[in-house]
Amino acid sequence: SLSLFPAGSPRRSPLGRAQTAEMKMVSWVALWTGLVALSKPQALEAKLVLPTIPPRGMNSFDIQYARRSPNSTVPVWNETEFRKLAAALASQLLPVGYDTIVIDGGWAGDTIDEHGRPTPDLTNWPSAAGGKGFKPLADWTHALGLKLGVWTLRGVLPAAVQAKLPVLGADPPATLDEVAQVCSSNHDRWCTCTWDKSGAGLDPAHPAAQSFYTSLVDLYASWGVSSPLRPLRLHAPATS
């Protein structure tokens, strides 16, 4: 089923779980503004112009969540299924304004580049081979008239910390083990995700934390990702 962001009052869409258009608009705008601010602080000086309608499209969360059922007949969420759904979205719902398809969390697995940034797992996303990331898939998606989004947790994967990988653009130079934040307790909501401990937090007081997030935004932009999503409940450095 397609999980939509309906442009109207809160209701349960027959094609997915309940969504609130206003909440989605605020979330997308706030997240994108925050990530752009990390990459380009001067952007905060410009006047923020809110869209007149919320972003609309589908997110793969429902498909991936349904796979948890032991009796599930839902196909594995991968590039093949993505292309099928993107084609259906473009042909059936793009004419009425649903123009965005978002790959929910888990697309990287434990796959990282030389700077600790998540990259697509080649088992499920084979077009990313050769260091291309989501660029080939984004180009194909754009050709359909759609935008591509990805969902990701804040912070950095523990494997990048353990490998002491260098932070791209950090001045002075720094490695991710120096920037990673040790949580004071399991209830430290600003350290890492409260419901998914697969990521390590970054110390917002460390200057290289800014550099890491900047390089991450630049990577997504080079792929052609239109909507990088991070949950609002999770803290990211330098957004306030």
PDB file of C-alpha atoms in Angstrom:
ATOM      1  CA  SER A   1       0.000   0.000   0.000  1.00  0.00           C
ATOM      2  CA  LEU A   2       1.049   3.609  -0.468  1.00  0.00           C
ATOM      3  CA  SER A   3       1.453   5.722   2.651  1.00  0.00           C
ATOM      4  CA  LEU A   4       0.389   9.218   1.630  1.00  0.00           C
ATOM      5  CA  PHE A   5       0.656  12.702   3.078  1.00  0.00           C
ATOM      6  CA  PRO A   6      -2.932  13.878   2.379  1.00  0.00           C
ATOM      7  CA  ALA A   7      -3.520  17.580   1.885  1.00  0.00           C
ATOM      8  CA  GLY A   8      -6.489  18.065   4.211  1.00  0.00           C
ATOM      9  CA  SER A   9      -7.734  17.539   7.729  1.00  0.00           C
ATOM     10  CA  PRO A  10      -6.327  14.615   9.760  1.00  0.00           C
ATOM     11  CA  ARG A  11      -7.844  11.369   8.566  1.00  0.00           C
ATOM     12  CA  ARG A  12      -6.855   7.822   7.786  1.00  0.00           C
ATOM     13  CA  SER A  13      -5.919   7.465   4.152  1.00  0.00           C
ATOM     14  CA  PRO A  14      -7.233   4.302   2.485  1.00  0.00           C
ATOM     15  CA  LEU A  15      -3.743   3.931   1.021  1.00  0.00           C
ATOM     16  CA  GLY A  16      -1.717   4.123   4.258  1.00  0.00           C
ATOM     17  CA  ARG A  17      -1.537   5.009   7.938  1.00  0.00           C
ATOM     18  CA  ALA A  18      -3.002   8.196   9.348  1.00  0.00           C
ATOM     19  CA  GLN A  19      -1.079  11.322   8.467  1.00  0.00           C
ATOM     20  CA  THR A  20      -1.553  14.989   9.322  1.00  0.00           C
ATOM     21  CA  ALA A  21      -0.758  17.323   6.459  1.00  0.00           C
ATOM     22  CA  GLU A  22       0.060  20.246   8.719  1.00  0.00           C
ATOM     23  CA  MET A  23       2.437  18.147  10.841  1.00  0.00           C
ATOM     24  CA  LYS A  24       4.168  16.815   7.756  1.00  0.00           C
ATOM     25  CA  MET A  25       4.612  20.303   6.323  1.00  0.00           C
ATOM     26  CA  VAL A  26       6.116  21.635   9.557  1.00  0.00           C
ATOM     27  CA  SER A  27       8.359  18.583   9.933  1.00  0.00           C
ATOM     28  CA  TRP A  28       9.703  18.655   6.378  1.00  0.00           C
ATOM     29  CA  VAL A  29      10.277  22.408   6.387  1.00  0.00           C
ATOM     30  CA  ALA A  30      11.942  22.368   9.810  1.00  0.00           C
ATOM     31  CA  LEU A  31      14.136  19.403   8.988  1.00  0.00           C
ATOM     32  CA  TRP A  32      15.247  20.736   5.638  1.00  0.00           C
ATOM     33  CA  THR A  33      15.840  24.209   7.090  1.00  0.00           C
ATOM     34  CA  GLY A  34      17.908  22.715   9.906  1.00  0.00           C
ATOM     35  CA  LEU A  35      20.032  20.625   7.582  1.00  0.00           C
ATOM     36  CA  VAL A  36      20.591  23.527   5.200  1.00  0.00           C
ATOM     37  CA  ALA A  37      21.577  25.660   8.178  1.00  0.00           C
ATOM     38  CA  LEU A  38      24.188  23.077   9.089  1.00  0.00           C
ATOM     39  CA  SER A  39      25.593  23.238   5.573  1.00  0.00           C
ATOM     40  CA  LYS A  40      25.170  26.974   4.987  1.00  0.00           C
ATOM     41  CA  PRO A  41      24.765  29.031   8.191  1.00  0.00           C
ATOM     42  CA  GLN A  42      24.269  32.203   6.169  1.00  0.00           C
ATOM     43  CA  ALA A  43      21.006  30.732   4.901  1.00  0.00           C
ATOM     44  CA  LEU A  44      19.460  31.726   8.238  1.00  0.00           C
ATOM     45  CA  GLU A  45      19.825  35.350   7.199  1.00  0.00           C
ATOM     46  CA  ALA A  46      17.389  34.864   4.338  1.00  0.00           C
ATOM     47  CA  LYS A  47      13.663  35.163   4.930  1.00  0.00           C
ATOM     48  CA  LEU A  48      12.032  31.752   5.266  1.00  0.00           C
ATOM     49  CA  VAL A  49       9.149  31.318   2.842  1.00  0.00           C
ATOM     50  CA  LEU A  50       6.787  28.521   3.794  1.00  0.00           C
ATOM     51  CA  PRO A  51       5.157  26.434   1.050  1.00  0.00           C
ATOM     52  CA  THR A  52       1.462  26.937   0.417  1.00  0.00           C
ATOM     53  CA  ILE A  53       0.828  23.174   0.420  1.00  0.00           C
ATOM     54  CA  PRO A  54       2.596  20.365   2.306  1.00  0.00           C
ATOM     55  CA  PRO A  55       4.919  17.955   0.520  1.00  0.00           C
ATOM     56  CA  ARG A  56       2.938  14.961  -0.696  1.00  0.00           C
ATOM     57  CA  GLY A  57       4.006  11.469  -1.688  1.00  0.00           C
ATOM     58  CA  MET A  58       4.811   8.131  -0.063  1.00  0.00           C
ATOM     59  CA  ASN A  59       7.177   6.832   2.583  1.00  0.00           C
ATOM     60  CA  SER A  60       8.247   3.191   2.765  1.00  0.00           C
ATOM     61  CA  PHE A  61       7.752   2.885   6.546  1.00  0.00           C
ATOM     62  CA  ASP A  62       4.514   0.886   6.319  1.00  0.00           C
ATOM     63  CA  ILE A  63       6.045  -1.566   3.874  1.00  0.00           C
ATOM     64  CA  GLN A  64       9.138  -2.107   5.997  1.00  0.00           C
ATOM     65  CA  TYR A  65       7.133  -2.360   9.223  1.00  0.00           C
ATOM     66  CA  ALA A  66       4.769  -4.935   7.695  1.00  0.00           C
ATOM     67  CA  ARG A  67       7.776  -7.145   6.987  1.00  0.00           C
ATOM     68  CA  ARG A  68       8.159  -7.681  10.747  1.00  0.00           C
ATOM     69  CA  SER A  69       5.141  -9.954  10.849  1.00  0.00           C
ATOM     70  CA  PRO A  70       6.182 -13.636  10.797  1.00  0.00           C
ATOM     71  CA  ASN A  71       3.402 -14.381   8.300  1.00  0.00           C
ATOM     72  CA  SER A  72       4.066 -11.369   6.120  1.00  0.00           C
ATOM     73  CA  THR A  73       3.755 -11.738   2.370  1.00  0.00           C
ATOM     74  CA  VAL A  74       5.076  -8.218   1.763  1.00  0.00           C
ATOM     75  CA  PRO A  75       8.128  -8.278  -0.539  1.00  0.00           C
ATOM     76  CA  VAL A  76      11.523  -7.289   0.817  1.00  0.00           C
ATOM     77  CA  TRP A  77      11.953  -3.521   0.504  1.00  0.00           C
ATOM     78  CA  ASN A  78      14.717  -3.016  -2.027  1.00  0.00           C
ATOM     79  CA  GLU A  79      15.488  -1.264  -5.289  1.00  0.00           C
ATOM     80  CA  THR A  80      13.247  -3.551  -7.316  1.00  0.00           C
ATOM     81  CA  GLU A  81      10.228  -2.793  -5.147  1.00  0.00           C
ATOM     82  CA  PHE A  82      11.154   0.883  -5.016  1.00  0.00           C
ATOM     83  CA  ARG A  83      11.060   1.129  -8.798  1.00  0.00           C
ATOM     84  CA  LYS A  84       7.676  -0.601  -8.952  1.00  0.00           C
ATOM     85  CA  LEU A  85       6.153   1.772  -6.422  1.00  0.00           C
ATOM     86  CA  ALA A  86       7.777   4.856  -7.925  1.00  0.00           C
ATOM     87  CA  ALA A  87       6.367   3.955 -11.334  1.00  0.00           C
ATOM     88  CA  ALA A  88       2.908   3.448  -9.819  1.00  0.00           C
ATOM     89  CA  LEU A  89       3.122   6.741  -7.918  1.00  0.00           C
ATOM     90  CA  ALA A  90       4.160   8.602 -11.056  1.00  0.00           C
ATOM     91  CA  SER A  91       1.415   7.140 -13.223  1.00  0.00           C
ATOM     92  CA  GLN A  92      -1.463   7.214 -10.733  1.00  0.00           C
ATOM     93  CA  LEU A  93      -0.886   9.990  -8.209  1.00  0.00           C
ATOM     94  CA  LEU A  94       1.632  12.425  -9.668  1.00  0.00           C
ATOM     95  CA  PRO A  95      -1.133  14.067 -11.747  1.00  0.00           C
ATOM     96  CA  VAL A  96      -2.854  15.118  -8.501  1.00  0.00           C
ATOM     97  CA  GLY A  97       0.270  16.410  -6.774  1.00  0.00           C
ATOM     98  CA  TYR A  98       1.892  13.439  -5.022  1.00  0.00           C
ATOM     99  CA  ASP A  99       5.435  13.905  -6.250  1.00  0.00           C
ATOM    100  CA  THR A 100       7.802  12.588  -3.544  1.00  0.00           C
ATOM    101  CA  ILE A 101       8.940   9.066  -2.661  1.00  0.00           C
ATOM    102  CA  VAL A 102      10.938   8.557   0.541  1.00  0.00           C
ATOM    103  CA  ILE A 103      13.155   5.594   1.405  1.00  0.00           C
ATOM    104  CA  ASP A 104      12.709   5.019   5.130  1.00  0.00           C
ATOM    105  CA  GLY A 105      15.464   4.031   7.557  1.00  0.00           C
ATOM    106  CA  GLY A 106      17.704   1.011   7.232  1.00  0.00           C
ATOM    107  CA  TRP A 107      18.834   1.612   3.658  1.00  0.00           C
ATOM    108  CA  ALA A 108      22.502   1.758   4.678  1.00  0.00           C
ATOM    109  CA  GLY A 109      22.696  -1.142   7.103  1.00  0.00           C
ATOM    110  CA  ASP A 110      26.269  -0.827   8.397  1.00  0.00           C
ATOM    111  CA  THR A 111      27.640   0.503   5.094  1.00  0.00           C
ATOM    112  CA  ILE A 112      29.719   3.688   5.397  1.00  0.00           C
ATOM    113  CA  ASP A 113      32.180   5.612   3.261  1.00  0.00           C
ATOM    114  CA  GLU A 114      35.731   6.647   4.170  1.00  0.00           C
ATOM    115  CA  HIS A 115      34.369   9.551   6.233  1.00  0.00           C
ATOM    116  CA  GLY A 116      31.809   7.544   8.195  1.00  0.00           C
ATOM    117  CA  ARG A 117      28.781   8.704   6.246  1.00  0.00           C
ATOM    118  CA  PRO A 118      26.061   6.116   5.515  1.00  0.00           C
ATOM    119  CA  THR A 119      25.884   4.801   1.951  1.00  0.00           C
ATOM    120  CA  PRO A 120      23.329   2.436   0.405  1.00  0.00           C
ATOM    121  CA  ASP A 121      23.604  -1.277   1.165  1.00  0.00           C
ATOM    122  CA  LEU A 122      24.490  -2.848  -2.199  1.00  0.00           C
ATOM    123  CA  THR A 123      22.525  -5.999  -1.425  1.00  0.00           C
ATOM    124  CA  ASN A 124      19.280  -4.055  -1.623  1.00  0.00           C
ATOM    125  CA  TRP A 125      20.400  -1.052  -3.704  1.00  0.00           C
ATOM    126  CA  PRO A 126      22.723  -2.433  -6.418  1.00  0.00           C
ATOM    127  CA  SER A 127      22.689   0.705  -8.574  1.00  0.00           C
ATOM    128  CA  ALA A 128      24.770   2.383  -5.839  1.00  0.00           C
ATOM    129  CA  ALA A 129      27.798   0.222  -6.718  1.00  0.00           C
ATOM    130  CA  GLY A 130      31.062   1.965  -7.511  1.00  0.00           C
ATOM    131  CA  GLY A 131      30.556   4.713  -4.941  1.00  0.00           C
ATOM    132  CA  LYS A 132      27.597   6.196  -6.832  1.00  0.00           C
ATOM    133  CA  GLY A 133      25.296   6.267  -3.823  1.00  0.00           C
ATOM    134  CA  PHE A 134      21.669   7.014  -4.635  1.00  0.00           C
ATOM    135  CA  LYS A 135      22.633   9.157  -7.643  1.00  0.00           C
ATOM    136  CA  PRO A 136      21.586   6.612 -10.334  1.00  0.00           C
ATOM    137  CA  LEU A 137      18.304   5.901  -8.558  1.00  0.00           C
ATOM    138  CA  ALA A 138      17.638   9.597  -8.000  1.00  0.00           C
ATOM    139  CA  ASP A 139      18.257  10.326 -11.678  1.00  0.00           C
ATOM    140  CA  TRP A 140      15.811   7.572 -12.659  1.00  0.00           C
ATOM    141  CA  THR A 141      13.264   8.867 -10.144  1.00  0.00           C
ATOM    142  CA  HIS A 142      13.601  12.431 -11.408  1.00  0.00           C
ATOM    143  CA  ALA A 143      13.004  11.207 -14.957  1.00  0.00           C
ATOM    144  CA  LEU A 144       9.570  10.051 -13.773  1.00  0.00           C
ATOM    145  CA  GLY A 145       8.862  13.563 -12.523  1.00  0.00           C
ATOM    146  CA  LEU A 146       9.298  12.573  -8.860  1.00  0.00           C
ATOM    147  CA  LYS A 147      11.538  13.729  -6.015  1.00  0.00           C
ATOM    148  CA  LEU A 148      13.596  11.274  -3.949  1.00  0.00           C
ATOM    149  CA  GLY A 149      13.890  11.482  -0.166  1.00  0.00           C
ATOM    150  CA  VAL A 150      15.825   9.411   2.369  1.00  0.00           C
ATOM    151  CA  TRP A 151      15.235   8.974   6.094  1.00  0.00           C
ATOM    152  CA  THR A 152      18.154   8.703   8.497  1.00  0.00           C
ATOM    153  CA  LEU A 153      18.840   8.841  12.223  1.00  0.00           C
ATOM    154  CA  ARG A 154      20.916  11.625  13.738  1.00  0.00           C
ATOM    155  CA  GLY A 155      24.503  11.001  14.716  1.00  0.00           C
ATOM    156  CA  VAL A 156      26.886   8.475  13.213  1.00  0.00           C
ATOM    157  CA  LEU A 157      27.090   4.696  12.914  1.00  0.00           C
ATOM    158  CA  PRO A 158      29.220   3.062  15.653  1.00  0.00           C
ATOM    159  CA  ALA A 159      31.392   1.340  13.031  1.00  0.00           C
ATOM    160  CA  ALA A 160      32.629   4.767  11.901  1.00  0.00           C
ATOM    161  CA  VAL A 161      33.526   5.671  15.480  1.00  0.00           C
ATOM    162  CA  GLN A 162      35.345   2.385  16.071  1.00  0.00           C
ATOM    163  CA  ALA A 163      37.325   2.839  12.855  1.00  0.00           C
ATOM    164  CA  LYS A 164      38.313   6.389  13.911  1.00  0.00           C
ATOM    165  CA  LEU A 165      37.439   7.706  10.466  1.00  0.00           C
ATOM    166  CA  PRO A 166      38.360  11.304   9.632  1.00  0.00           C
ATOM    167  CA  VAL A 167      35.652  13.966   9.508  1.00  0.00           C
ATOM    168  CA  LEU A 168      35.547  15.502   6.043  1.00  0.00           C
ATOM    169  CA  GLY A 169      36.264  19.242   6.132  1.00  0.00           C
ATOM    170  CA  ALA A 170      37.104  19.399   9.843  1.00  0.00           C
ATOM    171  CA  ASP A 171      39.491  22.242  10.719  1.00  0.00           C
ATOM    172  CA  PRO A 172      41.439  21.416  12.777  1.00  0.00           C
ATOM    173  CA  PRO A 173      41.392  17.772  11.633  1.00  0.00           C
ATOM    174  CA  ALA A 174      39.365  15.391  13.790  1.00  0.00           C
ATOM    175  CA  THR A 175      38.252  11.780  13.767  1.00  0.00           C
ATOM    176  CA  LEU A 176      34.767  10.536  14.622  1.00  0.00           C
ATOM    177  CA  ASP A 177      35.860   8.852  17.838  1.00  0.00           C
ATOM    178  CA  GLU A 178      36.847  12.326  19.086  1.00  0.00           C
ATOM    179  CA  VAL A 179      33.482  13.802  18.131  1.00  0.00           C
ATOM    180  CA  ALA A 180      31.240  10.959  19.293  1.00  0.00           C
ATOM    181  CA  GLN A 181      29.279  11.700  22.439  1.00  0.00           C
ATOM    182  CA  VAL A 182      29.139   9.254  25.349  1.00  0.00           C
ATOM    183  CA  CYS A 183      25.581   9.166  26.685  1.00  0.00           C
ATOM    184  CA  SER A 184      25.331   9.932  30.389  1.00  0.00           C
ATOM    185  CA  SER A 185      22.371   7.576  30.704  1.00  0.00           C
ATOM    186  CA  ASN A 186      19.812   5.695  28.655  1.00  0.00           C
ATOM    187  CA  HIS A 187      17.450   8.583  29.310  1.00  0.00           C
ATOM    188  CA  ASP A 188      19.691  11.271  27.807  1.00  0.00           C
ATOM    189  CA  ARG A 189      17.310  12.144  24.962  1.00  0.00           C
ATOM    190  CA  TRP A 190      19.707  14.625  23.373  1.00  0.00           C
ATOM    191  CA  CYS A 191      22.611  12.197  23.104  1.00  0.00           C
ATOM    192  CA  THR A 192      21.200   9.613  20.732  1.00  0.00           C
ATOM    193  CA  CYS A 193      17.846   8.313  19.562  1.00  0.00           C
ATOM    194  CA  THR A 194      15.658   7.201  22.473  1.00  0.00           C
ATOM    195  CA  TRP A 195      14.061   4.348  20.526  1.00  0.00           C
ATOM    196  CA  ASP A 196      16.882   3.233  18.236  1.00  0.00           C
ATOM    197  CA  LYS A 197      20.343   2.812  19.724  1.00  0.00           C
ATOM    198  CA  SER A 198      22.005   1.883  16.435  1.00  0.00           C
ATOM    199  CA  GLY A 199      23.513   5.343  16.094  1.00  0.00           C
ATOM    200  CA  ALA A 200      26.112   7.140  18.224  1.00  0.00           C
ATOM    201  CA  GLY A 201      25.513  10.751  19.177  1.00  0.00           C
ATOM    202  CA  LEU A 202      27.824  13.613  18.218  1.00  0.00           C
ATOM    203  CA  ASP A 203      28.983  16.202  20.718  1.00  0.00           C
ATOM    204  CA  PRO A 204      27.325  19.465  19.591  1.00  0.00           C
ATOM    205  CA  ALA A 205      30.075  21.446  21.344  1.00  0.00           C
ATOM    206  CA  HIS A 206      32.776  19.915  19.151  1.00  0.00           C
ATOM    207  CA  PRO A 207      33.424  22.012  16.001  1.00  0.00           C
ATOM    208  CA  ALA A 208      33.870  18.890  13.868  1.00  0.00           C
ATOM    209  CA  ALA A 209      30.246  17.894  14.542  1.00  0.00           C
ATOM    210  CA  GLN A 210      29.227  20.794  12.294  1.00  0.00           C
ATOM    211  CA  SER A 211      31.696  19.609   9.664  1.00  0.00           C
ATOM    212  CA  PHE A 212      30.298  16.077   9.724  1.00  0.00           C
ATOM    213  CA  TYR A 213      26.709  17.202   9.209  1.00  0.00           C
ATOM    214  CA  THR A 214      27.775  19.651   6.519  1.00  0.00           C
ATOM    215  CA  SER A 215      29.552  16.888   4.620  1.00  0.00           C
ATOM    216  CA  LEU A 216      26.499  14.648   5.038  1.00  0.00           C
ATOM    217  CA  VAL A 217      24.170  17.248   3.520  1.00  0.00           C
ATOM    218  CA  ASP A 218      26.648  17.795   0.684  1.00  0.00           C
ATOM    219  CA  LEU A 219      26.752  14.035   0.027  1.00  0.00           C
ATOM    220  CA  TYR A 220      22.963  13.778  -0.156  1.00  0.00           C
ATOM    221  CA  ALA A 221      22.833  16.805  -2.430  1.00  0.00           C
ATOM    222  CA  SER A 222      25.394  15.225  -4.768  1.00  0.00           C
ATOM    223  CA  TRP A 223      23.119  12.207  -5.040  1.00  0.00           C
ATOM    224  CA  GLY A 224      20.161  14.375  -5.994  1.00  0.00           C
ATOM    225  CA  VAL A 225      18.205  13.729  -2.801  1.00  0.00           C
ATOM    226  CA  SER A 226      15.491  16.355  -2.407  1.00  0.00           C
ATOM    227  CA  SER A 227      14.281  15.537   1.100  1.00  0.00           C
ATOM    228  CA  PRO A 228      16.767  14.238   3.689  1.00  0.00           C
ATOM    229  CA  LEU A 229      14.665  13.484   6.759  1.00  0.00           C
ATOM    230  CA  ARG A 230      15.749  13.336  10.394  1.00  0.00           C
ATOM    231  CA  PRO A 231      13.212  13.029  13.225  1.00  0.00           C
ATOM    232  CA  LEU A 232      12.439  16.355  14.896  1.00  0.00           C
ATOM    233  CA  ARG A 233      12.559  14.750  18.325  1.00  0.00           C
ATOM    234  CA  LEU A 234      16.282  14.156  17.901  1.00  0.00           C
ATOM    235  CA  HIS A 235      18.843  16.856  18.537  1.00  0.00           C
ATOM    236  CA  ALA A 236      21.307  17.930  15.885  1.00  0.00           C
ATOM    237  CA  PRO A 237      24.108  20.470  16.466  1.00  0.00           C
ATOM    238  CA  ALA A 238      23.884  24.104  15.409  1.00  0.00           C
ATOM    239  CA  THR A 239      20.215  24.169  14.425  1.00  0.00           C
ATOM    240  CA  SER A 240      19.146  26.744  16.981  1.00  0.00           C
TER     241      SER A 240
END
